[in-house]
Amino acid sequence: MSTTAEVDVLIVGAGISGIGAAHHLSTKRPGTTFAILDGRQEIGGTWSLFKYPGIRSDSDMPTFGYDFKPWTHEKSIAEAQYIVEYLQDTVDSAGIGPHIRFGHQVRRAEYATDTGTWTVTAERPDGETVEVTSRFLFLGTGYYDYEAGYTPEFAGLEDFEGQLVHPQHWPEDLDYTGKRVVVIGSGATAVTLIPSMARETAHITMLQRSPSYVLSIPSVDPVAQLLKRFVGQERAHQSTRRKNIRIQRGLYKLAQRYPKAVRKVIMADARRRLPKGYDVDTHFNPSYDPWDQRLCMVPDGDFFRSIRRGDASVVTDTIDRFVPEGIRLTSGRVLEADVVVTATGLNMLAFGRIELAVDGEDVSIPGCVVYKSMMLSNVPNFAFAFGYTNASWTLKVDLVCEHFCRLLDHMDAHGKTTFTPRLDREIRRAPLMDLSSGYVQRGIDRFPQAGAEGAWTVEMAYEADVARLREGPIEDADLVFGTASPREPATA
């Protein structure tokens, strides 16, 4: 085991959250030393991990991108390669690259109260174990398992003579040209894959157990393009971002207040884009209300266009079993397939499977309550990024990173070296995420919980988090500051 130099802040994850945290620290607190550990060999997180055809953002990029860095590409809904390029440019422009240590899979992090430091243990590809110490630990690890996606147990799978593929592990050499393809699933991945593959397959079918809401949005924002011409990139970015935030929040609030009306509007849009007489009620009318699960956004209605052309179709049924030639449905119909794609979801994972401990005692993650949506009860000098479920993920990340920098400034100004969200009383608790989606329900019990009062609530509302994280006070009755034993200053 080797031990590396100590830093002020150790960030885990070189995806959109970790890079955002590093940029905020490097620009707002240039004297703060930091390092980023990532188990993979490249930046980007989700956007460099997934390789399936057409992978793209499911939120508009002016809000999914950072507040501090304009999104300059013409497309508002962007493919993964452009998102990774945007992240790389963020890394380069802020000089973050030398701070990233790839191939460091973090396994455990232990906090010692007497020194006020974290000791983080990471494993390298060659099996060597490395320890890194830091004053603060910031996790930008996302919320799902990078190692494996979710695939249900299908009867007869061993009988299937075709190829089975999960989008999270897409084979680079997969040739689906002229083949019959069935995509199992009805979420964002499925509606992305189908229009991307449809023109090259013999036919592609989306097999869904139940429908999702599918809403068409423009791939290019004409207002944003006009603003760029007349007011410049920076001002256009801020104006477009504010506009899109209002639209996101307005749509969500409308759906919560008038679910029947919003359902009718979404259904009417689907009918307009699909062939006359198409059975929209069966295939695009979910049993749940809008935003009980995330809406599936499709740029310029490309998913609907594939159906109109006859390249793609939707089947709503349940699977009886796999057979050699494809999938036999409960109705008795057999969907013949050369390739089956299981777009059946993710496995949720809290904090990248990292074990946390304080003074030798393991932290029970599900037993913790989240403080200000970014810290854990009774865990000192620890913060994490967890974005919105009903809006762009990065809107929340930006606010969390801003508040984290403000918190460090506050501590410096008052001569403090430690902070601990202290919860010594019983409060009513709720799940961290309230979506009814299957992947959430399968894994939410492994995550920390939200509280029902004060700073312990988890807000899925941007305006509420602006008031709390950007404009609200640092000090709070439940946030305890202290001073650990003196030690040597951190070095880069």
Coordinates of C-alpha atoms in Angstrom, one line a residue:
M1 CA 0.0 0.0 0.0
S2 CA 1.2 3.5 -0.8
T3 CA 0.1 6.8 0.6
T4 CA -0.1 9.9 -1.6
A5 CA 0.1 13.6 -0.7
E6 CA -2.7 15.2 1.4
V7 CA -5.2 17.6 -0.2
D8 CA -7.8 19.9 1.2
V9 CA -10.7 18.4 -0.8
L10 CA -10.8 14.9 -2.4
I11 CA -13.4 14.6 -5.1
V12 CA -14.6 11.1 -6.2
G13 CA -15.8 10.9 -9.8
A14 CA -14.7 12.6 -13.0
G15 CA -18.2 12.9 -14.5
I16 CA -20.4 16.0 -14.8
S17 CA -20.7 16.4 -11.0
G18 CA -17.1 15.9 -10.1
I19 CA -15.8 18.1 -12.8
G20 CA -18.3 20.8 -11.8
A21 CA -17.1 20.6 -8.2
A22 CA -13.5 20.9 -9.3
H23 CA -14.2 23.9 -11.4
H24 CA -16.0 25.7 -8.6
L25 CA -13.1 25.1 -6.3
S26 CA -10.5 26.1 -8.8
T27 CA -12.2 29.4 -9.6
K28 CA -13.9 30.4 -6.3
R29 CA -11.1 29.1 -4.0
P30 CA -7.9 29.0 -5.9
G31 CA -5.8 28.4 -2.8
T32 CA -7.7 25.2 -2.0
T33 CA -5.8 22.0 -3.0
F34 CA -7.9 19.2 -4.5
A35 CA -7.7 15.9 -6.4
I36 CA -10.2 13.8 -8.3
L37 CA -10.2 10.0 -8.2
D38 CA -12.0 8.0 -10.8
G39 CA -12.0 4.3 -11.3
R40 CA -12.2 4.6 -15.1
Q41 CA -9.5 5.8 -17.5
E42 CA -11.4 8.8 -19.0
I43 CA -13.6 11.6 -17.9
G44 CA -17.3 11.9 -18.6
G45 CA -19.0 9.3 -16.4
T46 CA -22.2 8.3 -18.0
W47 CA -21.4 10.1 -21.2
S48 CA -18.2 8.2 -21.9
L49 CA -19.3 4.9 -20.4
F50 CA -22.4 4.3 -22.5
K51 CA -21.7 3.4 -26.2
Y52 CA -25.2 2.5 -27.5
P53 CA -26.4 4.1 -30.7
G54 CA -27.7 7.6 -30.4
I55 CA -27.0 8.1 -26.7
R56 CA -27.9 11.7 -25.9
S57 CA -29.1 14.0 -23.1
D58 CA -32.7 13.8 -22.1
S59 CA -32.7 17.4 -20.9
D60 CA -31.8 20.6 -22.8
M61 CA -28.1 21.3 -22.7
P62 CA -28.4 25.0 -21.6
T63 CA -29.7 23.7 -18.3
F64 CA -27.9 20.3 -18.3
G65 CA -24.6 22.1 -18.9
Y66 CA -23.0 24.3 -16.2
D67 CA -24.2 27.7 -15.2
F68 CA -20.7 29.0 -15.5
K69 CA -19.9 27.6 -19.0
P70 CA -22.1 28.4 -22.0
W71 CA -23.3 25.5 -24.1
T72 CA -22.2 26.6 -27.6
H73 CA -23.3 23.8 -29.8
E74 CA -26.3 24.4 -32.0
K75 CA -28.2 21.3 -30.7
S76 CA -30.1 21.8 -27.5
I77 CA -30.5 18.0 -27.1
A78 CA -27.0 16.7 -27.7
E79 CA -25.3 13.4 -28.4
A80 CA -22.9 12.0 -25.8
Q81 CA -19.8 12.9 -27.9
Y82 CA -20.6 16.6 -27.7
I83 CA -21.2 16.4 -24.0
V84 CA -17.8 14.7 -23.4
E85 CA -16.2 17.4 -25.6
Y86 CA -17.9 20.1 -23.4
L87 CA -16.7 18.4 -20.2
Q88 CA -13.1 18.1 -21.6
D89 CA -13.2 21.8 -22.6
T90 CA -14.3 22.6 -19.0
V91 CA -11.4 20.5 -17.6
D92 CA -8.9 22.2 -20.0
S93 CA -10.0 25.8 -19.5
A94 CA -9.8 25.5 -15.7
G95 CA -6.6 23.5 -15.6
I96 CA -8.3 20.6 -13.9
G97 CA -6.6 17.8 -15.8
P98 CA -3.4 17.5 -13.7
H99 CA -5.6 17.0 -10.6
I100 CA -7.4 13.9 -12.0
R101 CA -6.0 10.4 -11.1
F102 CA -7.6 7.8 -13.3
G103 CA -7.7 4.1 -12.5
H104 CA -8.3 4.7 -8.8
Q105 CA -11.4 2.8 -7.7
V106 CA -12.4 4.1 -4.3
R107 CA -13.3 1.3 -1.9
R108 CA -13.4 2.9 1.6
A109 CA -13.2 6.3 3.3
E110 CA -12.6 6.7 7.0
Y111 CA -12.9 9.9 9.0
A112 CA -10.8 10.5 12.1
T113 CA -12.2 13.1 14.5
D114 CA -8.9 13.7 16.3
T115 CA -7.2 15.0 13.1
G116 CA -10.2 16.1 11.2
T117 CA -9.2 14.2 8.1
W118 CA -10.5 11.5 5.8
T119 CA -8.3 8.6 4.7
V120 CA -9.5 7.2 1.4
T121 CA -8.5 3.8 0.2
A122 CA -8.5 3.2 -3.6
E123 CA -7.5 0.2 -5.7
R124 CA -5.6 0.5 -9.0
P125 CA -5.9 -1.8 -12.0
D126 CA -2.7 -3.6 -11.1
G127 CA -4.2 -4.4 -7.7
E128 CA -2.1 -1.9 -5.8
T129 CA -3.9 -0.2 -2.9
V130 CA -3.4 3.6 -2.5
E131 CA -4.4 5.8 0.4
V132 CA -5.2 9.5 0.0
T133 CA -5.9 11.8 2.9
S134 CA -8.0 15.0 2.8
R135 CA -9.8 17.4 5.0
F136 CA -13.0 17.2 3.1
L137 CA -14.6 14.5 0.9
F138 CA -16.9 15.3 -1.9
L139 CA -18.6 12.5 -3.8
G140 CA -19.8 13.0 -7.4
T141 CA -20.5 9.3 -8.0
G142 CA -24.0 9.5 -9.5
Y143 CA -26.7 7.1 -8.5
Y144 CA -26.3 3.9 -10.5
D145 CA -24.0 0.9 -10.8
Y146 CA -21.4 1.3 -13.5
E147 CA -20.6 -2.4 -13.4
A148 CA -23.9 -3.9 -14.5
G149 CA -27.3 -2.8 -15.7
Y150 CA -30.6 -4.4 -14.7
T151 CA -31.9 -7.3 -16.7
P152 CA -35.0 -9.3 -15.3
E153 CA -34.9 -13.0 -15.2
F154 CA -36.5 -14.2 -18.5
A155 CA -37.8 -17.7 -18.9
G156 CA -36.2 -19.7 -21.7
L157 CA -33.4 -17.2 -22.3
E158 CA -30.9 -20.1 -22.9
D159 CA -33.1 -21.2 -25.8
F160 CA -32.8 -17.9 -27.7
E161 CA -30.5 -18.4 -30.8
G162 CA -30.0 -14.7 -31.4
Q163 CA -27.9 -12.1 -29.6
L164 CA -28.8 -10.5 -26.3
V165 CA -27.4 -7.0 -25.5
H166 CA -27.8 -4.6 -22.6
P167 CA -27.3 -0.9 -23.5
Q168 CA -24.9 -0.4 -20.6
H169 CA -22.6 -3.0 -22.2
W170 CA -23.0 -2.4 -25.9
P171 CA -20.6 -4.4 -28.1
E172 CA -18.5 -2.2 -30.3
D173 CA -18.7 -4.8 -33.1
L174 CA -22.4 -5.4 -33.0
D175 CA -23.8 -5.4 -36.5
Y176 CA -27.5 -5.1 -36.7
T177 CA -27.7 -4.1 -40.4
G178 CA -30.7 -5.8 -42.0
K179 CA -31.6 -7.7 -38.8
R180 CA -34.8 -8.0 -36.8
V181 CA -34.3 -6.2 -33.5
V182 CA -36.5 -6.1 -30.4
V183 CA -35.9 -3.5 -27.7
I184 CA -37.4 -4.5 -24.4
G185 CA -38.3 -1.3 -22.5
S186 CA -40.2 2.0 -22.8
G187 CA -37.9 4.5 -21.1
A188 CA -35.4 7.1 -22.3
T189 CA -32.9 4.5 -23.5
A190 CA -35.5 2.7 -25.7
V191 CA -36.8 5.8 -27.4
T192 CA -33.3 6.9 -28.1
L193 CA -32.1 3.5 -29.5
I194 CA -35.0 3.0 -31.8
P195 CA -34.8 6.0 -34.2
S196 CA -31.0 5.7 -34.1
M197 CA -31.1 2.1 -35.3
A198 CA -34.3 2.0 -37.3
R199 CA -33.0 2.9 -40.8
E200 CA -30.4 0.1 -40.7
T201 CA -32.4 -2.7 -39.3
A202 CA -34.8 -4.9 -41.2
H203 CA -37.3 -3.8 -38.6
I204 CA -37.1 -2.7 -35.0
T205 CA -39.8 -3.2 -32.3
M206 CA -40.2 -1.6 -29.0
L207 CA -41.7 -4.2 -26.6
Q208 CA -43.1 -2.6 -23.5
R209 CA -45.0 -4.0 -20.6
S210 CA -46.7 -0.6 -20.1
P211 CA -46.4 2.8 -21.8
S212 CA -44.3 5.8 -20.9
Y213 CA -45.1 9.5 -21.7
V214 CA -43.2 10.5 -24.8
L215 CA -42.9 14.2 -25.6
S216 CA -41.4 15.8 -28.6
I217 CA -39.1 18.8 -28.1
P218 CA -37.0 20.8 -30.6
S219 CA -33.4 19.6 -31.1
V220 CA -32.4 23.2 -31.9
D221 CA -33.8 26.1 -29.8
P222 CA -34.6 28.9 -32.3
V223 CA -34.8 31.5 -29.5
A224 CA -31.3 30.5 -28.2
Q225 CA -29.9 30.8 -31.8
L226 CA -31.5 34.2 -32.2
L227 CA -30.2 35.5 -28.9
K228 CA -26.6 34.4 -29.8
R229 CA -26.7 36.5 -32.9
F230 CA -27.9 39.7 -31.1
V231 CA -26.5 39.6 -27.5
G232 CA -23.5 37.3 -27.7
Q233 CA -22.8 33.8 -26.4
E234 CA -22.6 34.5 -22.6
R235 CA -25.7 36.6 -22.3
A236 CA -27.6 34.3 -24.6
H237 CA -26.6 31.3 -22.5
Q238 CA -27.9 32.9 -19.3
S239 CA -31.2 34.1 -20.9
T240 CA -31.8 30.7 -22.5
R241 CA -31.0 28.9 -19.3
R242 CA -33.5 31.1 -17.3
K243 CA -36.1 30.5 -20.0
N244 CA -35.7 26.8 -20.0
I245 CA -35.7 26.6 -16.2
R246 CA -39.0 28.3 -16.2
I247 CA -40.4 26.0 -18.8
Q248 CA -39.2 22.9 -16.9
R249 CA -40.6 24.1 -13.7
G250 CA -43.8 25.3 -15.3
L251 CA -44.4 22.0 -17.0
Y252 CA -43.8 20.0 -13.8
K253 CA -46.1 22.2 -11.7
L254 CA -48.8 22.0 -14.3
A255 CA -48.5 18.2 -14.4
Q256 CA -48.8 18.1 -10.6
R257 CA -51.8 20.5 -10.4
Y258 CA -53.6 19.5 -13.6
P259 CA -52.5 15.9 -14.5
K260 CA -55.5 15.1 -16.6
A261 CA -55.0 18.2 -18.8
V262 CA -51.3 17.6 -19.2
R263 CA -52.0 14.0 -20.1
K264 CA -54.4 15.1 -22.8
V265 CA -51.9 17.6 -24.3
I266 CA -49.2 14.9 -24.5
M267 CA -51.6 12.4 -26.0
A268 CA -52.8 14.9 -28.6
D269 CA -49.2 15.6 -29.6
A270 CA -48.5 11.8 -30.0
R271 CA -51.7 11.4 -32.1
R272 CA -50.6 14.3 -34.4
R273 CA -47.2 12.7 -35.0
L274 CA -48.4 9.1 -35.5
P275 CA -50.3 7.5 -38.4
K276 CA -54.0 8.2 -38.6
G277 CA -55.9 5.6 -36.5
Y278 CA -52.8 4.5 -34.5
D279 CA -53.8 3.0 -31.2
V280 CA -52.3 5.8 -29.0
D281 CA -54.4 4.8 -25.9
T282 CA -52.8 1.3 -25.8
H283 CA -49.2 2.3 -26.6
F284 CA -48.7 5.8 -25.3
N285 CA -51.2 6.4 -22.5
P286 CA -49.5 5.4 -19.2
S287 CA -51.5 4.2 -16.1
Y288 CA -49.7 6.9 -14.0
D289 CA -49.8 10.6 -14.0
P290 CA -47.3 12.8 -15.8
W291 CA -44.0 13.2 -13.8
D292 CA -44.8 10.3 -11.4
Q293 CA -42.0 9.0 -13.6
R294 CA -39.6 11.1 -15.8
L295 CA -41.0 12.0 -19.2
C296 CA -39.2 10.6 -22.3
M297 CA -38.1 13.5 -24.4
V298 CA -37.5 12.9 -28.1
P299 CA -35.9 15.6 -30.3
D300 CA -38.0 16.7 -33.3
G301 CA -40.2 13.7 -32.8
D302 CA -37.6 11.3 -34.3
F303 CA -39.1 8.3 -32.4
F304 CA -42.6 9.0 -33.9
R305 CA -41.1 9.5 -37.4
S306 CA -39.6 6.0 -37.3
I307 CA -43.0 4.6 -36.6
R308 CA -44.7 6.7 -39.3
R309 CA -42.1 5.4 -41.9
G310 CA -42.8 1.8 -40.9
D311 CA -39.2 1.2 -39.8
A312 CA -40.3 0.7 -36.2
S313 CA -43.3 -0.5 -34.3
V314 CA -44.5 -0.7 -30.7
V315 CA -45.9 -3.8 -29.0
T316 CA -47.5 -3.5 -25.6
D317 CA -47.6 -7.0 -24.0
T318 CA -45.9 -9.1 -21.4
I319 CA -43.2 -11.8 -22.1
D320 CA -44.1 -15.4 -21.6
R321 CA -40.7 -16.7 -22.5
F322 CA -37.8 -16.6 -24.9
V323 CA -37.9 -19.2 -27.8
P324 CA -35.2 -20.0 -30.3
E325 CA -36.6 -17.6 -32.9
G326 CA -37.3 -14.7 -30.5
I327 CA -39.8 -13.9 -27.8
R328 CA -43.2 -15.5 -27.1
L329 CA -45.7 -13.0 -25.6
T330 CA -48.4 -13.8 -23.1
S331 CA -50.9 -13.2 -25.9
G332 CA -49.3 -16.1 -27.8
R333 CA -47.7 -13.9 -30.5
V334 CA -44.1 -14.6 -31.2
L335 CA -41.8 -11.6 -32.0
E336 CA -39.0 -13.0 -34.2
A337 CA -35.6 -11.4 -33.5
D338 CA -32.0 -11.7 -34.4
V339 CA -31.0 -9.2 -31.7
V340 CA -32.8 -8.4 -28.5
V341 CA -31.8 -5.3 -26.5
T342 CA -32.8 -5.3 -22.9
A343 CA -33.3 -1.6 -22.2
T344 CA -34.8 -2.6 -18.9
G345 CA -33.1 -0.1 -16.6
L346 CA -30.3 0.6 -14.2
N347 CA -29.3 -0.8 -10.9
M348 CA -29.3 2.1 -8.4
L349 CA -26.1 2.3 -6.3
A350 CA -25.5 4.7 -3.4
F351 CA -22.1 6.5 -3.5
G352 CA -20.4 4.1 -5.9
R353 CA -20.3 1.2 -3.4
I354 CA -17.8 3.2 -1.2
E355 CA -17.8 2.1 2.5
L356 CA -17.9 5.1 4.8
A357 CA -16.7 5.0 8.4
V358 CA -16.3 7.6 11.2
D359 CA -13.8 6.9 14.0
G360 CA -13.7 3.2 13.2
E361 CA -17.5 2.8 13.1
D362 CA -19.1 2.0 9.7
V363 CA -21.7 4.4 8.5
S364 CA -25.1 2.9 7.6
I365 CA -26.0 4.9 4.5
P366 CA -29.8 4.0 4.6
G367 CA -29.8 5.1 8.3
C368 CA -28.6 8.6 7.5
V369 CA -30.7 11.6 6.7
V370 CA -29.7 14.1 4.0
Y371 CA -28.9 17.6 5.1
K372 CA -29.5 20.5 2.6
S373 CA -29.7 17.8 -0.1
M374 CA -25.9 17.5 0.0
M375 CA -24.6 16.2 3.4
L376 CA -25.2 13.2 5.6
S377 CA -26.4 13.3 9.2
N378 CA -23.6 12.9 11.7
V379 CA -20.9 12.5 9.0
P380 CA -18.3 15.2 9.3
N381 CA -16.6 17.1 6.5
F382 CA -18.6 15.2 3.8
A383 CA -20.7 16.4 0.9
F384 CA -22.1 14.8 -2.3
A385 CA -23.9 15.8 -5.5
F386 CA -27.3 14.4 -6.3
G387 CA -29.3 16.1 -9.0
Y388 CA -32.9 16.6 -9.8
T389 CA -35.3 13.9 -10.9
N390 CA -37.8 16.3 -12.4
A391 CA -35.4 18.7 -14.1
S392 CA -31.8 18.8 -15.4
W393 CA -29.4 17.0 -13.1
T394 CA -26.8 19.7 -13.2
L395 CA -29.0 22.5 -12.1
K396 CA -28.8 21.0 -8.6
V397 CA -25.1 20.1 -8.9
D398 CA -24.2 23.8 -9.6
L399 CA -26.1 24.9 -6.5
V400 CA -24.5 22.2 -4.3
C401 CA -21.0 23.1 -5.5
E402 CA -21.7 26.8 -4.9
H403 CA -22.9 26.1 -1.4
F404 CA -19.9 23.9 -0.6
C405 CA -17.5 26.7 -1.6
R406 CA -19.5 29.2 0.6
L407 CA -19.3 26.7 3.4
L408 CA -15.5 26.5 3.2
D409 CA -15.3 30.3 3.0
H410 CA -17.5 30.6 6.1
M411 CA -15.2 28.1 8.0
D412 CA -12.1 30.0 7.0
A413 CA -13.6 33.3 8.1
H414 CA -14.4 31.9 11.6
G415 CA -11.4 29.7 12.1
K416 CA -13.2 26.4 11.9
T417 CA -11.9 23.2 10.4
T418 CA -14.8 20.8 10.7
F419 CA -18.6 20.7 10.0
T420 CA -21.1 18.1 11.0
P421 CA -24.8 18.0 10.3
R422 CA -26.0 16.9 13.7
L423 CA -29.3 15.0 14.0
D424 CA -29.9 13.9 17.6
R425 CA -33.7 13.7 17.5
E426 CA -36.3 11.7 15.8
I427 CA -37.8 13.2 12.7
R428 CA -40.2 11.9 10.1
R429 CA -38.4 10.5 7.1
A430 CA -39.2 9.9 3.4
P431 CA -37.4 8.3 0.4
L432 CA -34.7 10.4 -1.2
M433 CA -36.5 10.0 -4.5
D434 CA -40.3 9.9 -4.9
L435 CA -40.6 8.6 -8.5
S436 CA -42.6 5.4 -9.1
S437 CA -40.1 4.1 -11.7
G438 CA -39.1 0.5 -11.4
Y439 CA -35.4 1.2 -11.1
V440 CA -36.1 3.7 -8.2
Q441 CA -38.4 1.3 -6.3
R442 CA -35.8 -1.5 -6.7
G443 CA -32.9 0.4 -5.2
I444 CA -34.1 3.4 -3.1
D445 CA -33.8 1.5 0.2
R446 CA -30.0 1.5 -0.2
F447 CA -29.9 5.3 -0.2
P448 CA -30.0 7.8 2.6
Q449 CA -33.4 9.2 3.5
A450 CA -34.9 12.7 3.3
G451 CA -36.3 14.4 6.4
A452 CA -39.6 16.1 6.7
E453 CA -38.6 19.4 8.4
G454 CA -36.1 22.2 8.2
A455 CA -32.8 21.7 6.3
W456 CA -33.4 18.0 6.3
T457 CA -35.9 18.1 3.5
V458 CA -34.8 17.2 0.0
E459 CA -36.1 19.8 -2.5
M460 CA -36.8 18.8 -6.1
A461 CA -37.5 22.4 -6.9
Y462 CA -34.8 24.7 -8.3
E463 CA -36.3 27.9 -6.9
A464 CA -36.4 26.4 -3.4
D465 CA -32.8 25.3 -3.7
V466 CA -31.7 28.7 -5.0
A467 CA -33.2 30.2 -1.8
R468 CA -31.6 27.6 0.4
L469 CA -28.2 26.9 -1.2
R470 CA -27.3 30.1 -3.1
E471 CA -29.0 32.8 -1.0
G472 CA -29.6 31.2 2.3
P473 CA -27.4 31.4 5.4
I474 CA -24.6 28.9 6.0
E475 CA -25.2 28.7 9.8
D476 CA -28.0 26.5 11.0
A477 CA -28.9 25.1 14.4
D478 CA -28.3 21.5 13.0
L479 CA -24.9 22.3 11.5
V480 CA -22.1 22.1 14.1
F481 CA -18.7 23.6 13.5
G482 CA -15.5 22.7 15.3
T483 CA -11.7 22.8 15.2
A484 CA -9.7 19.6 14.9
S485 CA -6.1 19.2 16.2
P486 CA -3.5 21.3 14.4
R487 CA -1.7 19.7 11.5
E488 CA 0.5 20.6 8.6
P489 CA -1.0 22.6 5.7
A490 CA -2.2 20.7 2.8
T491 CA 0.0 20.5 -0.3
A492 CA -1.0 19.9 -3.9

